Coordinates of N, CA and C in Angstrom, one line a residue:
M1 N 20.6 -0.2 -46.4 CA 20.2 -0.6 -45.5 C 18.6 -1.0 -45.7
A2 N 18.6 -1.7 -44.6 CA 16.9 -2.8 -44.6 C 16.3 -2.7 -43.2
T3 N 15.3 -3.0 -43.7 CA 14.1 -2.2 -41.5 C 13.6 -3.7 -41.6
S4 N 13.1 -3.3 -40.6 CA 12.7 -4.8 -40.1 C 10.9 -3.8 -39.8
A5 N 10.0 -5.5 -39.4 CA 9.2 -4.2 -39.1 C 8.6 -3.0 -37.7
A6 N 9.7 -3.1 -36.6 CA 10.1 -1.4 -35.5 C 10.6 -0.8 -36.6
A7 N 10.7 -1.0 -37.9 CA 11.5 0.6 -39.2 C 13.5 -0.1 -38.4
T8 N 14.5 -0.9 -37.3 CA 15.3 -0.8 -36.6 C 16.4 -1.2 -38.8
T9 N 17.4 0.4 -38.2 CA 17.8 0.7 -39.5 C 19.8 -0.4 -39.4
V10 N 19.9 -1.0 -39.8 CA 20.6 -2.1 -40.1 C 21.7 -1.4 -41.0
I11 N 23.1 -0.8 -39.9 CA 23.9 -0.9 -41.0 C 25.6 -1.8 -41.5
D12 N 25.7 -2.2 -42.7 CA 26.6 -2.6 -41.9 C 27.1 -3.8 -40.9
G13 N 25.6 -4.6 -41.5 CA 25.1 -5.5 -40.7 C 24.3 -5.3 -39.1
H14 N 24.5 -3.6 -39.1 CA 25.0 -3.7 -37.1 C 23.7 -3.2 -36.3
T15 N 22.6 -2.8 -36.1 CA 21.9 -2.4 -35.7 C 22.2 -1.4 -35.1
T16 N 21.9 -0.2 -35.0 CA 22.1 1.1 -34.5 C 21.8 1.7 -33.1
L17 N 22.2 1.9 -32.7 CA 21.9 2.4 -30.6 C 21.1 2.6 -30.3
A18 N 20.4 3.7 -31.7 CA 19.4 4.5 -31.3 C 18.2 3.8 -32.1
Q19 N 18.5 2.7 -32.7 CA 16.9 2.4 -33.5 C 16.8 0.5 -31.9
R20 N 18.1 0.1 -31.1 CA 18.1 -0.9 -30.1 C 16.7 0.3 -29.3
W21 N 17.5 1.4 -28.7 CA 16.9 1.9 -28.2 C 15.0 2.1 -28.6
Y22 N 15.1 2.4 -29.5 CA 13.7 2.1 -30.1 C 12.7 1.2 -30.3
S23 N 13.4 0.3 -30.7 CA 12.6 -0.8 -30.9 C 12.5 -2.0 -29.3
L24 N 13.1 -0.7 -27.7 CA 12.7 -0.7 -26.1 C 11.9 0.0 -26.8
Q25 N 11.9 0.5 -26.6 CA 11.0 1.9 -26.8 C 9.5 1.1 -27.3
V26 N 9.1 0.6 -27.7 CA 8.4 -0.3 -29.6 C 7.5 -1.4 -27.8
A27 N 8.7 -2.4 -27.5 CA 8.4 -2.9 -26.9 C 7.5 -2.9 -25.3
H28 N 8.5 -2.0 -24.8 CA 7.6 -1.7 -23.8 C 6.7 -1.0 -24.2
D29 N 6.1 0.2 -25.0 CA 4.9 0.4 -24.9 C 4.0 -0.3 -25.2
R30 N 4.0 -1.8 -26.5 CA 2.9 -2.5 -26.5 C 2.4 -3.3 -25.2
I31 N 3.0 -3.8 -24.2 CA 3.9 -4.4 -22.7 C 2.5 -4.4 -22.1
S32 N 3.0 -2.4 -22.2 CA 2.3 -1.5 -21.3 C 1.2 -1.8 -22.0
A33 N 0.6 -1.8 -23.2 CA -1.1 -1.3 -23.7 C -1.4 -2.6 -23.4
R34 N -0.4 -3.4 -23.0 CA -2.0 -5.2 -22.9 C -2.2 -5.2 -21.4
I35 N -1.2 -4.7 -20.2 CA -1.1 -5.2 -19.3 C -2.8 -4.3 -19.1
E36 N -2.8 -2.7 -19.3 CA -3.1 -1.9 -19.2 C -4.6 -2.5 -19.6
K37 N -4.5 -2.8 -20.9 CA -6.6 -3.7 -21.3 C -7.0 -3.9 -20.2
Q38 N -5.9 -5.5 -19.3 CA -6.4 -6.6 -19.2 C -7.4 -5.5 -17.7
L39 N -6.2 -4.6 -17.5 CA -6.1 -4.4 -15.5 C -7.7 -3.2 -15.3
Q40 N -7.5 -2.4 -16.3 CA -8.4 -1.1 -16.3 C -9.9 -1.5 -15.7
P41 N -10.7 -3.0 -16.9 CA -11.6 -2.7 -17.1 C -12.1 -4.0 -15.7
A42 N -10.8 -5.3 -14.9 CA -11.5 -6.0 -14.5 C -10.6 -5.8 -13.2
H43 N -10.4 -4.4 -12.2 CA -9.2 -4.3 -11.5 C -9.7 -2.8 -11.2
G44 N -10.2 -2.2 -12.9 CA -10.0 -0.3 -12.0 C -9.2 0.6 -11.4
I45 N -8.2 -0.1 -11.9 CA -6.6 0.0 -12.4 C -5.3 0.5 -13.0
S46 N -5.4 1.1 -13.4 CA -4.0 1.4 -14.2 C -3.0 0.9 -13.9
L47 N -1.5 0.6 -15.2 CA -0.5 -0.1 -14.5 C 0.0 1.1 -13.7
R48 N -0.3 2.3 -14.0 CA 1.3 2.7 -13.3 C 0.7 2.6 -12.0
E49 N -1.4 2.9 -11.7 CA -1.3 2.8 -9.9 C -0.6 1.1 -9.6
F50 N -1.2 0.5 -10.2 CA -0.7 -1.2 -9.9 C 1.2 -1.4 -9.6
S51 N 2.0 -0.8 -10.8 CA 3.2 -0.3 -10.6 C 3.3 0.6 -8.6
L52 N 2.6 1.1 -9.2 CA 3.0 2.3 -7.3 C 2.5 1.0 -6.7
L53 N 1.8 0.4 -6.4 CA 1.1 -0.6 -5.3 C 1.9 -1.3 -5.1
E54 N 3.4 -1.7 -5.9 CA 3.8 -3.3 -6.1 C 5.3 -2.3 -4.8
V55 N 4.9 -1.2 -5.5 CA 7.0 -0.6 -5.0 C 6.3 -0.5 -3.9
L56 N 5.5 0.0 -3.3 CA 5.0 0.9 -1.9 C 4.6 -1.1 -0.3
N57 N 4.1 -1.4 -1.3 CA 4.2 -2.9 -0.9 C 5.6 -3.8 0.1
R58 N 6.2 -3.5 -1.2 CA 7.4 -4.4 -1.2 C 7.9 -3.3 0.1
Q59 N 8.2 -2.7 0.3 CA 9.7 -1.8 1.3 C 8.4 -1.8 2.8
H60 N 9.7 -1.6 3.6 CA 9.4 -2.2 4.8 C 9.0 -1.8 6.1
D61 N 8.8 -1.9 7.5 CA 9.3 -1.0 8.5 C 10.1 -1.5 9.2
G62 N 10.8 -0.5 10.0 CA 12.1 -0.2 10.8 C 12.7 0.6 9.7
D63 N 14.1 0.8 10.3 CA 14.8 2.2 9.9 C 15.4 1.1 8.5
G64 N 15.0 2.3 7.2 CA 15.2 2.2 6.1 C 14.7 0.9 5.1
G65 N 13.0 1.4 5.9 CA 12.7 0.3 5.2 C 11.2 0.9 4.5
H66 N 11.1 2.8 4.7 CA 10.1 3.2 3.7 C 11.1 4.5 3.1
L67 N 9.8 4.2 2.0 CA 10.8 5.0 0.4 C 10.2 6.5 0.4
Q68 N 11.1 7.9 0.4 CA 10.8 8.7 0.4 C 10.5 9.3 -0.6
M69 N 9.7 9.7 -0.9 CA 8.8 10.6 -2.4 C 9.9 11.0 -3.5
K70 N 10.6 10.8 -3.2 CA 11.5 11.2 -4.9 C 12.7 9.9 -5.0
E71 N 12.2 8.5 -4.5 CA 12.5 7.6 -4.5 C 11.9 6.2 -4.8
V72 N 10.0 7.0 -4.7 CA 9.6 6.2 -5.4 C 9.4 6.7 -6.9
A73 N 9.0 8.8 -6.4 CA 8.7 8.3 -8.1 C 10.3 8.0 -9.0
A74 N 11.7 7.7 -8.6 CA 11.6 6.9 -9.8 C 12.0 5.7 -9.7
A75 N 10.8 5.0 -9.1 CA 10.8 3.8 -8.7 C 10.1 3.1 -10.6
V76 N 9.1 4.3 -9.7 CA 7.3 4.6 -11.4 C 8.1 5.5 -11.9
A77 N 8.9 6.0 -12.2 CA 9.5 7.0 -13.7 C 8.5 7.3 -14.2
L78 N 8.5 8.8 -12.4 CA 7.5 9.4 -12.7 C 8.4 10.3 -12.0
S79 N 7.7 11.6 -12.3 CA 7.9 13.6 -11.5 C 7.9 13.6 -10.1
Q80 N 8.7 13.1 -9.4 CA 7.4 13.7 -8.5 C 6.5 14.5 -7.7
S81 N 5.8 15.4 -8.5 CA 4.9 15.7 -8.6 C 3.9 14.9 -9.3
A82 N 3.8 14.3 -10.4 CA 3.2 13.2 -10.4 C 2.9 12.0 -9.8
T83 N 4.4 11.2 -9.0 CA 3.3 10.8 -8.0 C 3.0 11.1 -7.0
T84 N 3.4 12.3 -6.1 CA 1.9 12.4 -5.5 C 0.8 12.8 -6.1
R85 N 0.2 13.2 -6.8 CA -0.7 13.3 -7.5 C -1.5 12.1 -8.1
L86 N -0.7 10.6 -8.2 CA -1.1 9.8 -8.1 C -1.8 8.8 -6.9
V87 N -0.3 9.4 -5.3 CA -0.3 8.6 -4.5 C -2.1 9.5 -3.6
A88 N -2.1 10.7 -3.5 CA -3.6 11.3 -3.4 C -4.6 10.2 -4.3
R89 N -4.5 10.1 -5.5 CA -5.4 9.5 -5.7 C -5.4 8.3 -5.1
L90 N -4.9 7.6 -4.9 CA -4.6 6.3 -4.5 C -5.5 6.2 -3.0
E91 N -4.7 7.3 -2.1 CA -5.2 7.3 -0.6 C -6.1 7.7 -1.0
D92 N -7.1 8.7 -1.7 CA -8.6 8.8 -2.0 C -9.6 7.4 -2.0
R93 N -8.4 6.8 -2.9 CA -9.9 5.4 -3.1 C -9.5 4.7 -2.2
G94 N -8.4 5.4 -0.9 CA -8.1 4.0 0.6 C -7.5 2.6 -0.4
L95 N -6.6 2.7 -0.9 CA -5.4 2.0 -1.4 C -4.2 2.3 -0.7
L96 N -4.4 3.6 0.0 CA -2.5 4.0 0.6 C -3.6 4.5 1.4
T97 N -2.0 4.7 2.6 CA -2.2 6.0 3.3 C -1.4 6.8 3.6
R98 N -1.0 8.2 4.3 CA 0.0 8.6 4.2 C 0.0 8.8 6.2
Y99 N 1.5 9.0 5.9 CA 1.6 9.9 7.7 C 2.9 10.5 7.2
I100 N 3.4 11.3 8.8 CA 4.8 12.1 8.5 C 5.7 10.6 9.5
C101 N 6.2 10.7 8.6 CA 8.0 10.3 9.9 C 8.3 11.4 11.2
S102 N 7.9 9.9 11.8 CA 8.1 10.5 12.8 C 9.9 10.5 13.5
T103 N 10.4 10.6 12.9 CA 12.3 10.7 13.4 C 12.6 11.8 12.2
D104 N 11.4 12.9 11.8 CA 11.8 13.7 10.2 C 10.3 14.1 10.3
R105 N 9.4 15.5 10.5 CA 9.1 15.4 10.3 C 8.5 16.2 9.1
R106 N 9.3 16.8 8.9 CA 9.8 16.7 7.0 C 9.3 15.7 5.9
G107 N 8.8 14.2 6.5 CA 8.9 13.7 6.2 C 7.9 12.6 5.6
I108 N 7.4 11.9 4.9 CA 6.0 11.9 4.5 C 6.2 10.4 4.2
Y109 N 5.3 9.8 4.7 CA 5.6 8.1 4.6 C 4.9 7.0 3.7
T110 N 4.1 6.4 3.2 CA 2.9 6.1 2.2 C 3.1 4.3 2.5
D111 N 1.9 4.0 3.0 CA 1.5 2.1 3.1 C 0.6 2.1 2.0
V112 N 0.0 0.7 1.9 CA -0.8 0.4 0.7 C -1.9 -0.1 1.5
T113 N -2.0 0.4 2.2 CA -3.8 -0.1 3.5 C -4.1 -1.5 3.2
A114 N -5.5 -2.5 3.9 CA -5.1 -3.4 3.4 C -5.5 -3.8 2.2
A115 N -7.1 -2.7 2.0 CA -7.9 -2.6 0.8 C -6.8 -2.4 -0.5
G116 N -5.6 -2.1 -0.3 CA -4.5 -1.6 -1.6 C -4.0 -3.3 -1.7
R117 N -3.8 -4.0 -0.2 CA -2.9 -5.5 -0.5 C -4.1 -6.3 -1.3
E118 N -5.3 -5.7 -1.1 CA -6.4 -6.9 -1.8 C -6.6 -6.5 -3.6
L119 N -6.5 -5.7 -3.4 CA -6.7 -5.2 -4.6 C -5.5 -5.5 -4.7
L120 N -3.8 -5.6 -4.5 CA -2.5 -6.1 -5.4 C -2.7 -8.0 -6.0
E121 N -2.9 -7.8 -4.7 CA -3.5 -9.4 -4.9 C -4.6 -10.3 -5.7
A122 N -5.4 -8.4 -6.1 CA -6.0 -10.3 -6.9 C -5.8 -9.2 -8.1
A123 N -5.2 -8.0 -8.7 CA -4.6 -8.0 -9.8 C -3.7 -8.3 -10.0
R124 N -3.0 -9.6 -9.3 CA -1.5 -9.3 -9.9 C -1.4 -10.5 -10.6
P125 N -2.2 -11.3 -10.5 CA -1.6 -12.9 -11.9 C -2.8 -12.6 -12.7
L126 N -3.4 -11.8 -12.9 CA -3.8 -10.8 -14.5 C -2.7 -10.1 -15.5
N127 N -1.8 -9.4 -14.1 CA -0.8 -8.6 -14.8 C 0.4 -9.1 -15.5
D128 N 0.2 -10.4 -14.6 CA 1.0 -11.5 -15.1 C 1.3 -11.8 -16.5
A129 N -0.6 -12.2 -16.4 CA -0.4 -13.3 -17.2 C -0.7 -12.3 -18.3
A130 N -0.7 -11.4 -18.8 CA -1.0 -10.5 -19.6 C -0.1 -9.8 -20.2
L131 N 1.4 -9.7 -18.9 CA 2.9 -9.7 -18.8 C 3.9 -11.1 -20.1
E132 N 2.9 -12.0 -19.5 CA 3.8 -13.2 -20.6 C 2.8 -13.7 -22.4
E133 N 1.8 -12.8 -22.1 CA 0.9 -12.8 -23.2 C 1.6 -12.6 -24.1
A134 N 2.3 -10.2 -23.8 CA 2.4 -9.2 -24.2 C 4.0 -10.1 -25.2
L135 N 4.8 -10.5 -24.3 CA 6.3 -11.1 -24.2 C 5.8 -12.8 -25.3
A136 N 5.6 -13.0 -24.9 CA 5.1 -14.0 -26.5 C 4.7 -13.5 -27.2
E137 N 4.7 -12.9 -27.9 CA 3.9 -12.3 -28.8 C 5.0 -11.5 -29.6
L138 N 5.6 -10.7 -28.5 CA 6.7 -9.7 -28.9 C 7.7 -10.9 -28.8
G139 N 8.1 -12.0 -28.4 CA 9.6 -12.7 -28.9 C 8.8 -13.8 -29.8
E140 N 8.1 -13.7 -30.8 CA 7.9 -13.9 -32.2 C 7.7 -13.2 -33.0
D141 N 7.8 -12.1 -32.9 CA 8.5 -10.5 -34.1 C 10.5 -10.5 -33.6
P142 N 11.1 -11.2 -34.9 CA 13.1 -11.1 -34.9 C 13.5 -9.8 -33.9
E143 N 12.3 -8.8 -34.3 CA 12.9 -7.5 -33.8 C 12.9 -6.9 -32.6
F144 N 11.8 -8.4 -31.7 CA 12.2 -8.3 -30.0 C 12.6 -9.7 -30.3
A145 N 12.6 -10.4 -30.2 CA 13.3 -11.4 -29.7 C 14.0 -11.7 -29.2
D146 N 15.5 -11.3 -29.7 CA 16.6 -11.8 -28.5 C 16.6 -10.3 -26.7
L147 N 15.3 -9.3 -27.0 CA 15.2 -8.7 -25.9 C 14.4 -9.3 -24.8
V148 N 13.4 -9.9 -26.1 CA 12.6 -10.8 -24.8 C 13.1 -12.1 -24.0
G149 N 14.1 -12.4 -25.0 CA 15.2 -13.3 -23.8 C 16.4 -12.7 -23.1
V150 N 16.2 -11.2 -23.3 CA 16.7 -10.9 -21.9 C 16.3 -11.0 -20.7
L151 N 14.8 -10.3 -20.7 CA 14.2 -10.3 -19.6 C 14.0 -11.5 -19.5
R152 N 13.1 -12.3 -20.2 CA 12.8 -13.3 -19.3 C 14.5 -14.5 -18.2
G153 N 15.7 -13.1 -18.5 CA 16.6 -14.7 -18.7 C 17.3 -16.0 -18.9

């Protein structure tokens, strides 16, 4: 049995499914940490906040254009309650606005404000550059080279 940088177990020349999953988690954590480290001081926004703004900014007006809170939660990989708290924090900062759905009074829509779009546009180049840097660094490690290749398409 051999191990590499991220402790991937190789049995009979094959990496186990559990170890590939572990490698994916390590890669995600490293990429997220790199982006977070750059977004927070430069724009005062966390990676989760950036991701939420990104998801909400892609929705559109009209039928089926707005996401329900459970869809937003799934898109940013948070529970509904955590997503609601995150939306509330961004709303308090003037980056999002919420309003009642006109056809279903139980539904609440969330839209990115002009200030939120401005922040998103300002932060996007830094996010993209940090992502590129993290992928380049990971790609140098044989443990992650195939994964980086898949991500780059």
